[in-house]
Amino acid sequence: MKLDQFKPLTVYTIYIASTPEKVWEALTTAEFSRKYFSGFAVETEPRLGGKFMVRAPDGSEHISGEVLEYDPPNRLTVSWNVNWPDLVEKLGTTLVTYEIAQAGEAVRLTMSERHDRPLSDDILSGGRTGWPAILSGLKSLLETGKAPQIKMAPPAKMLDALKAMGIKVP
Amino acid sequence: MDEVFKALADASRRSLLDRLHAENGQTLNELCEGLEMTRQAVTKHLAILEDANLITTIRHGREKLHYLNPVPIHQIGERWIKKFERSKLAALSELKRQLEKRDE
């Protein structure tokens, strides 16, 4: 897989009063992610080529992927494929990259979602609604020890757009 | 948060954000196209927006791409919009969108 062929379509940056190591741990382990990611558990095998997955609160494997860039605590790229039938076939692989850098007393975290083809704003709207809430939750958790429970409406536009492409959504 | 409000207080900078909202991930050249501003002025405004964390830049191959970063605005919402108001606000903005669409 040539990573250069994937263009960032959604990019978010957040500053967190923490250390790069803590931010890395929060992004890669279930213990943290359950608290800021609506109960979803991130599991990251800590090596290049390792398995990456996100389990839904019911234990099912919601997102699966592979560790494609591994440079703790600075840079991580994983493939981020939602396990809905035909989704990857129709949308291609999704990559997610985290860049973590010290910025004075804070840590600058940049998340980019990359794709190998153009996708409509409707398709991208799911991530664009979800990521700011996830990242804000991560920030709160690391800074205050507690992440607020953010109530998210289902990403209706994205679900409609996926259905229109013939992708079965739950 | 002061920086966010200062950055948003300028109409040229808001128009740059509008351009990124219409199409995310543009280069400096693309952002300058059809604008009355000099390239130098655009560069300066982009730096202020980036300092306020309202935009993020990312290198992609040889290009530097600019992205709208709504995270600070999301945080403003979290701070001042109470949870029980959220659904009403969403309903109102949807109503506004629908009504304006009809006028187009």
mmCIF file of C-alpha atoms in Angstrom:
data_model
loop_
_atom_site.group_PDB
_atom_site.id
_atom_site.type_symbol
_atom_site.label_atom_id
_atom_site.label_comp_id
_atom_site.label_asym_id
_atom_site.label_seq_id
_atom_site.Cartn_x
_atom_site.Cartn_y
_atom_site.Cartn_z
ATOM 1 C CA MET A 1 0.000 0.000 0.000
ATOM 2 C CA LYS A 2 1.490 3.358 -0.996
ATOM 3 C CA LEU A 3 0.625 5.765 1.795
ATOM 4 C CA ASP A 4 1.380 8.823 -0.417
ATOM 5 C CA GLN A 5 -1.617 8.004 -2.570
ATOM 6 C CA PHE A 6 -3.937 8.692 0.330
ATOM 7 C CA LYS A 7 -4.956 12.332 0.544
ATOM 8 C CA PRO A 8 -6.052 13.853 3.868
ATOM 9 C CA LEU A 9 -9.745 14.763 3.537
ATOM 10 C CA THR A 10 -10.396 15.615 7.185
ATOM 11 C CA VAL A 11 -7.743 17.062 9.505
ATOM 12 C CA TYR A 12 -8.159 18.194 13.112
ATOM 13 C CA THR A 13 -5.673 19.657 15.586
ATOM 14 C CA ILE A 14 -6.069 19.936 19.327
ATOM 15 C CA TYR A 15 -3.717 21.149 22.061
ATOM 16 C CA ILE A 16 -3.649 19.089 25.245
ATOM 17 C CA ALA A 17 -1.909 19.897 28.533
ATOM 18 C CA SER A 18 -0.205 16.521 28.842
ATOM 19 C CA THR A 19 2.867 14.618 27.654
ATOM 20 C CA PRO A 20 3.337 12.931 24.249
ATOM 21 C CA GLU A 21 3.614 9.562 26.019
ATOM 22 C CA LYS A 22 0.254 9.989 27.785
ATOM 23 C CA VAL A 23 -1.452 11.113 24.567
ATOM 24 C CA TRP A 24 0.001 8.106 22.759
ATOM 25 C CA GLU A 25 -1.237 5.747 25.462
ATOM 26 C CA ALA A 26 -4.695 7.317 25.402
ATOM 27 C CA LEU A 27 -4.921 6.911 21.607
ATOM 28 C CA THR A 28 -3.773 3.305 21.514
ATOM 29 C CA THR A 29 -5.284 1.547 24.525
ATOM 30 C CA ALA A 30 -8.776 0.424 25.454
ATOM 31 C CA GLU A 31 -8.503 1.489 29.074
ATOM 32 C CA PHE A 32 -8.489 5.141 27.984
ATOM 33 C CA SER A 33 -10.494 4.993 24.780
ATOM 34 C CA ARG A 34 -13.575 3.500 26.466
ATOM 35 C CA LYS A 35 -13.842 6.701 28.493
ATOM 36 C CA TYR A 36 -13.649 9.264 25.670
ATOM 37 C CA PHE A 37 -14.874 7.228 22.661
ATOM 38 C CA SER A 38 -18.437 6.305 23.715
ATOM 39 C CA GLY A 39 -17.362 2.994 25.239
ATOM 40 C CA PHE A 40 -15.398 1.833 22.165
ATOM 41 C CA ALA A 41 -12.202 -0.071 22.915
ATOM 42 C CA VAL A 42 -9.113 0.640 20.816
ATOM 43 C CA GLU A 43 -6.653 -2.261 20.633
ATOM 44 C CA THR A 44 -3.276 -1.629 19.018
ATOM 45 C CA GLU A 45 -0.614 -4.287 18.630
ATOM 46 C CA PRO A 46 2.510 -2.238 19.361
ATOM 47 C CA ARG A 47 4.569 -2.887 16.224
ATOM 48 C CA LEU A 48 4.693 -2.057 12.533
ATOM 49 C CA GLY A 49 2.376 -4.456 10.715
ATOM 50 C CA GLY A 50 0.532 -5.234 13.952
ATOM 51 C CA LYS A 51 -3.222 -5.519 14.218
ATOM 52 C CA PHE A 52 -5.356 -2.515 15.011
ATOM 53 C CA MET A 53 -8.997 -2.746 15.995
ATOM 54 C CA VAL A 54 -11.842 -0.897 17.632
ATOM 55 C CA ARG A 55 -14.384 -2.979 19.534
ATOM 56 C CA ALA A 56 -17.918 -1.760 20.009
ATOM 57 C CA PRO A 57 -19.263 -1.754 23.596
ATOM 58 C CA ASP A 58 -20.948 -5.124 22.846
ATOM 59 C CA GLY A 59 -17.501 -6.642 22.135
ATOM 60 C CA SER A 60 -17.892 -6.947 18.354
ATOM 61 C CA GLU A 61 -15.056 -5.838 16.074
ATOM 62 C CA HIS A 62 -16.407 -2.575 14.647
ATOM 63 C CA ILE A 63 -13.265 -1.266 12.956
ATOM 64 C CA SER A 64 -10.302 -3.327 11.857
ATOM 65 C CA GLY A 65 -6.955 -2.399 10.435
ATOM 66 C CA GLU A 66 -3.217 -2.660 10.502
ATOM 67 C CA VAL A 67 -0.440 -0.538 11.988
ATOM 68 C CA LEU A 68 1.208 1.113 8.962
ATOM 69 C CA GLU A 69 3.467 3.714 10.573
ATOM 70 C CA TYR A 70 4.750 3.185 14.093
ATOM 71 C CA ASP A 71 6.973 5.751 15.775
ATOM 72 C CA PRO A 72 5.926 6.133 19.442
ATOM 73 C CA PRO A 73 5.171 8.667 20.829
ATOM 74 C CA ASN A 74 5.298 10.818 17.681
ATOM 75 C CA ARG A 75 3.470 9.258 14.789
ATOM 76 C CA LEU A 76 0.997 6.441 14.226
ATOM 77 C CA THR A 77 -0.843 5.488 11.054
ATOM 78 C CA VAL A 78 -3.414 2.714 10.991
ATOM 79 C CA SER A 79 -5.914 1.522 8.431
ATOM 80 C CA TRP A 80 -9.375 2.217 9.811
ATOM 81 C CA ASN A 81 -11.962 0.089 8.064
ATOM 82 C CA VAL A 82 -15.510 -0.022 9.358
ATOM 83 C CA ASN A 83 -16.765 -3.610 9.175
ATOM 84 C CA TRP A 84 -20.003 -3.021 7.325
ATOM 85 C CA PRO A 85 -20.585 -5.301 4.325
ATOM 86 C CA ASP A 86 -19.210 -3.830 1.041
ATOM 87 C CA LEU A 87 -18.063 -0.602 2.716
ATOM 88 C CA VAL A 88 -14.336 -1.028 2.068
ATOM 89 C CA GLU A 89 -15.026 -2.329 -1.442
ATOM 90 C CA LYS A 90 -17.026 0.788 -2.314
ATOM 91 C CA LEU A 91 -15.156 3.508 -0.384
ATOM 92 C CA GLY A 92 -11.642 2.095 -0.388
ATOM 93 C CA THR A 93 -9.412 1.832 2.652
ATOM 94 C CA THR A 94 -9.454 4.656 5.195
ATOM 95 C CA LEU A 95 -6.212 5.642 6.903
ATOM 96 C CA VAL A 96 -5.989 7.527 10.175
ATOM 97 C CA THR A 97 -2.742 9.252 11.159
ATOM 98 C CA TYR A 98 -1.952 10.811 14.517
ATOM 99 C CA GLU A 99 0.938 13.252 14.794
ATOM 100 C CA ILE A 100 1.981 14.139 18.317
ATOM 101 C CA ALA A 101 4.451 16.930 19.091
ATOM 102 C CA GLN A 102 5.464 18.887 22.152
ATOM 103 C CA ALA A 103 4.361 22.538 21.876
ATOM 104 C CA GLY A 104 5.622 24.434 24.908
ATOM 105 C CA GLU A 105 3.762 23.107 27.937
ATOM 106 C CA ALA A 106 1.158 21.427 25.775
ATOM 107 C CA VAL A 107 1.079 18.628 23.228
ATOM 108 C CA ARG A 108 -0.159 19.293 19.717
ATOM 109 C CA LEU A 109 -2.180 16.367 18.396
ATOM 110 C CA THR A 110 -3.152 16.327 14.721
ATOM 111 C CA MET A 111 -5.477 13.651 13.395
ATOM 112 C CA SER A 112 -5.845 13.196 9.658
ATOM 113 C CA GLU A 113 -8.273 10.895 7.912
ATOM 114 C CA ARG A 114 -6.917 9.909 4.506
ATOM 115 C CA HIS A 115 -8.509 8.284 1.507
ATOM 116 C CA ASP A 116 -7.294 7.053 -1.862
ATOM 117 C CA ARG A 117 -10.227 8.570 -3.768
ATOM 118 C CA PRO A 118 -12.477 11.641 -3.559
ATOM 119 C CA LEU A 119 -15.489 11.124 -1.283
ATOM 120 C CA SER A 120 -18.573 13.308 -0.909
ATOM 121 C CA ASP A 121 -19.063 15.616 2.057
ATOM 122 C CA ASP A 122 -22.074 13.485 3.034
ATOM 123 C CA ILE A 123 -19.923 10.366 3.290
ATOM 124 C CA LEU A 124 -17.282 12.292 5.247
ATOM 125 C CA SER A 125 -19.842 13.947 7.534
ATOM 126 C CA GLY A 126 -19.866 10.983 9.938
ATOM 127 C CA GLY A 127 -16.192 11.405 10.773
ATOM 128 C CA ARG A 128 -16.428 15.165 10.715
ATOM 129 C CA THR A 129 -19.101 15.051 13.411
ATOM 130 C CA GLY A 130 -17.452 12.329 15.433
ATOM 131 C CA TRP A 131 -13.802 13.351 15.548
ATOM 132 C CA PRO A 132 -14.173 16.743 17.294
ATOM 133 C CA ALA A 133 -16.197 15.052 20.046
ATOM 134 C CA ILE A 134 -13.683 12.198 20.387
ATOM 135 C CA LEU A 135 -10.705 14.561 20.489
ATOM 136 C CA SER A 136 -12.384 16.964 22.940
ATOM 137 C CA GLY A 137 -13.198 13.987 25.160
ATOM 138 C CA LEU A 138 -9.595 12.777 25.009
ATOM 139 C CA LYS A 139 -8.406 16.274 25.970
ATOM 140 C CA SER A 140 -10.797 16.490 28.927
ATOM 141 C CA LEU A 141 -9.858 13.007 30.109
ATOM 142 C CA LEU A 142 -6.128 13.733 30.113
ATOM 143 C CA GLU A 143 -6.474 17.197 31.617
ATOM 144 C CA THR A 144 -9.137 16.581 34.242
ATOM 145 C CA GLY A 145 -9.278 12.800 34.648
ATOM 146 C CA LYS A 146 -12.859 12.708 33.395
ATOM 147 C CA ALA A 147 -14.396 12.853 29.920
ATOM 148 C CA PRO A 148 -17.866 14.353 29.586
ATOM 149 C CA GLN A 149 -20.526 12.044 28.169
ATOM 150 C CA ILE A 150 -21.290 13.685 24.828
ATOM 151 C CA LYS A 151 -24.582 12.672 23.327
ATOM 152 C CA MET A 152 -24.210 12.225 19.580
ATOM 153 C CA ALA A 153 -27.074 11.914 17.141
ATOM 154 C CA PRO A 154 -26.610 9.095 14.597
ATOM 155 C CA PRO A 155 -24.766 10.416 11.493
ATOM 156 C CA ALA A 156 -27.934 10.501 9.367
ATOM 157 C CA LYS A 157 -26.402 12.135 6.278
ATOM 158 C CA MET A 158 -23.600 9.615 6.130
ATOM 159 C CA LEU A 159 -25.931 6.654 6.656
ATOM 160 C CA ASP A 160 -28.230 7.899 3.861
ATOM 161 C CA ALA A 161 -25.270 8.396 1.523
ATOM 162 C CA LEU A 162 -23.967 4.899 2.284
ATOM 163 C CA LYS A 163 -27.406 3.369 1.694
ATOM 164 C CA ALA A 164 -27.603 5.234 -1.627
ATOM 165 C CA MET A 165 -24.341 3.497 -2.631
ATOM 166 C CA GLY A 166 -25.853 0.124 -1.803
ATOM 167 C CA ILE A 167 -23.939 -0.355 1.454
ATOM 168 C CA LYS A 168 -25.924 -2.117 4.139
ATOM 169 C CA VAL A 169 -25.835 -0.145 7.363
ATOM 170 C CA PRO A 170 -27.067 -1.372 10.745
ATOM 171 C CA MET B 1 -9.671 31.278 23.437
ATOM 172 C CA ASP B 2 -8.902 35.034 23.036
ATOM 173 C CA GLU B 3 -6.928 34.178 19.927
ATOM 174 C CA VAL B 4 -9.927 32.433 18.377
ATOM 175 C CA PHE B 5 -12.175 35.479 18.776
ATOM 176 C CA LYS B 6 -9.477 37.872 17.548
ATOM 177 C CA ALA B 7 -8.880 35.697 14.505
ATOM 178 C CA LEU B 8 -12.613 35.538 13.754
ATOM 179 C CA ALA B 9 -13.047 39.316 14.143
ATOM 180 C CA ASP B 10 -11.656 39.981 10.661
ATOM 181 C CA ALA B 11 -13.853 39.634 7.555
ATOM 182 C CA SER B 12 -10.972 38.577 5.269
ATOM 183 C CA ARG B 13 -10.065 35.795 7.625
ATOM 184 C CA ARG B 14 -13.675 34.657 7.857
ATOM 185 C CA SER B 15 -13.816 34.566 4.060
ATOM 186 C CA LEU B 16 -10.719 32.340 3.999
ATOM 187 C CA LEU B 17 -12.476 29.996 6.450
ATOM 188 C CA ASP B 18 -15.559 30.058 4.191
ATOM 189 C CA ARG B 19 -13.404 29.040 1.237
ATOM 190 C CA LEU B 20 -12.012 26.108 3.207
ATOM 191 C CA HIS B 21 -15.502 25.197 4.340
ATOM 192 C CA ALA B 22 -16.550 25.037 0.674
ATOM 193 C CA GLU B 23 -13.465 22.993 -0.193
ATOM 194 C CA ASN B 24 -11.175 21.610 2.450
ATOM 195 C CA GLY B 25 -7.491 20.871 1.860
ATOM 196 C CA GLN B 26 -6.423 23.699 -0.475
ATOM 197 C CA THR B 27 -2.934 24.968 -1.278
ATOM 198 C CA LEU B 28 -1.944 28.636 -0.837
ATOM 199 C CA ASN B 29 -2.245 29.158 -4.610
ATOM 200 C CA GLU B 30 -5.763 27.743 -4.682
ATOM 201 C CA LEU B 31 -6.777 29.909 -1.726
ATOM 202 C CA CYS B 32 -5.424 33.062 -3.421
ATOM 203 C CA GLU B 33 -7.358 32.459 -6.659
ATOM 204 C CA GLY B 34 -9.981 35.111 -7.342
ATOM 205 C CA LEU B 35 -9.296 36.997 -4.116
ATOM 206 C CA GLU B 36 -8.732 40.742 -3.945
ATOM 207 C CA MET B 37 -5.964 40.197 -1.391
ATOM 208 C CA THR B 38 -2.249 39.986 -2.135
ATOM 209 C CA ARG B 39 -0.550 36.643 -1.633
ATOM 210 C CA GLN B 40 1.386 38.235 1.217
ATOM 211 C CA ALA B 41 -1.819 39.312 2.978
ATOM 212 C CA VAL B 42 -3.345 35.847 2.553
ATOM 213 C CA THR B 43 -0.191 34.272 4.022
ATOM 214 C CA LYS B 44 -0.387 36.616 7.013
ATOM 215 C CA HIS B 45 -4.075 35.894 7.629
ATOM 216 C CA LEU B 46 -3.473 32.146 7.338
ATOM 217 C CA ALA B 47 -0.706 32.379 9.961
ATOM 218 C CA ILE B 48 -3.094 34.135 12.380
ATOM 219 C CA LEU B 49 -5.763 31.501 11.744
ATOM 220 C CA GLU B 50 -3.240 28.732 12.280
ATOM 221 C CA ASP B 51 -2.015 30.308 15.541
ATOM 222 C CA ALA B 52 -5.615 30.371 16.742
ATOM 223 C CA ASN B 53 -5.858 26.688 15.734
ATOM 224 C CA LEU B 54 -8.740 27.456 13.381
ATOM 225 C CA ILE B 55 -6.839 25.940 10.500
ATOM 226 C CA THR B 56 -4.322 23.128 10.328
ATOM 227 C CA THR B 57 -1.741 22.551 7.633
ATOM 228 C CA ILE B 58 -0.438 19.210 6.518
ATOM 229 C CA ARG B 59 2.268 18.298 4.011
ATOM 230 C CA HIS B 60 1.044 15.996 1.282
ATOM 231 C CA GLY B 61 3.842 15.127 -1.127
ATOM 232 C CA ARG B 62 5.280 18.490 -2.175
ATOM 233 C CA GLU B 63 2.171 20.460 -1.315
ATOM 234 C CA LYS B 64 1.152 22.200 1.888
ATOM 235 C CA LEU B 65 -2.602 21.791 2.323
ATOM 236 C CA HIS B 66 -4.833 23.920 4.537
ATOM 237 C CA TYR B 67 -7.737 22.447 6.503
ATOM 238 C CA LEU B 68 -10.502 24.022 8.517
ATOM 239 C CA ASN B 69 -10.145 22.956 12.140
ATOM 240 C CA PRO B 70 -13.487 23.159 13.955
ATOM 241 C CA VAL B 71 -12.141 21.799 17.255
ATOM 242 C CA PRO B 72 -11.814 25.235 19.001
ATOM 243 C CA ILE B 73 -15.332 26.172 17.887
ATOM 244 C CA HIS B 74 -16.577 22.823 19.178
ATOM 245 C CA GLN B 75 -14.933 23.633 22.526
ATOM 246 C CA ILE B 76 -16.649 27.031 22.628
ATOM 247 C CA GLY B 77 -19.919 25.182 22.121
ATOM 248 C CA GLU B 78 -19.097 22.743 24.900
ATOM 249 C CA ARG B 79 -18.343 25.638 27.238
ATOM 250 C CA TRP B 80 -21.359 27.834 26.668
ATOM 251 C CA ILE B 81 -24.094 25.782 25.102
ATOM 252 C CA LYS B 82 -25.821 23.797 27.764
ATOM 253 C CA LYS B 83 -26.721 20.226 26.986
ATOM 254 C CA PHE B 84 -30.453 20.768 27.102
ATOM 255 C CA GLU B 85 -30.206 23.577 24.560
ATOM 256 C CA ARG B 86 -28.331 21.507 22.028
ATOM 257 C CA SER B 87 -31.267 19.691 20.470
ATOM 258 C CA LYS B 88 -33.266 22.924 20.230
ATOM 259 C CA LEU B 89 -30.347 24.672 18.535
ATOM 260 C CA ALA B 90 -29.943 21.794 16.101
ATOM 261 C CA ALA B 91 -33.664 21.940 15.316
ATOM 262 C CA LEU B 92 -33.508 25.700 14.768
ATOM 263 C CA SER B 93 -30.512 25.558 12.470
ATOM 264 C CA GLU B 94 -32.135 22.736 10.492
ATOM 265 C CA LEU B 95 -35.302 24.856 10.180
ATOM 266 C CA LYS B 96 -33.205 27.817 8.999
ATOM 267 C CA ARG B 97 -31.416 25.623 6.467
ATOM 268 C CA GLN B 98 -34.669 24.220 5.090
ATOM 269 C CA LEU B 99 -36.304 27.640 4.820
ATOM 270 C CA GLU B 100 -33.315 29.177 3.102
ATOM 271 C CA LYS B 101 -33.084 26.260 0.708
ATOM 272 C CA ARG B 102 -36.628 26.954 -0.435
ATOM 273 C CA ASP B 103 -35.676 30.528 -1.330
ATOM 274 C CA GLU B 104 -32.805 29.494 -3.577
#
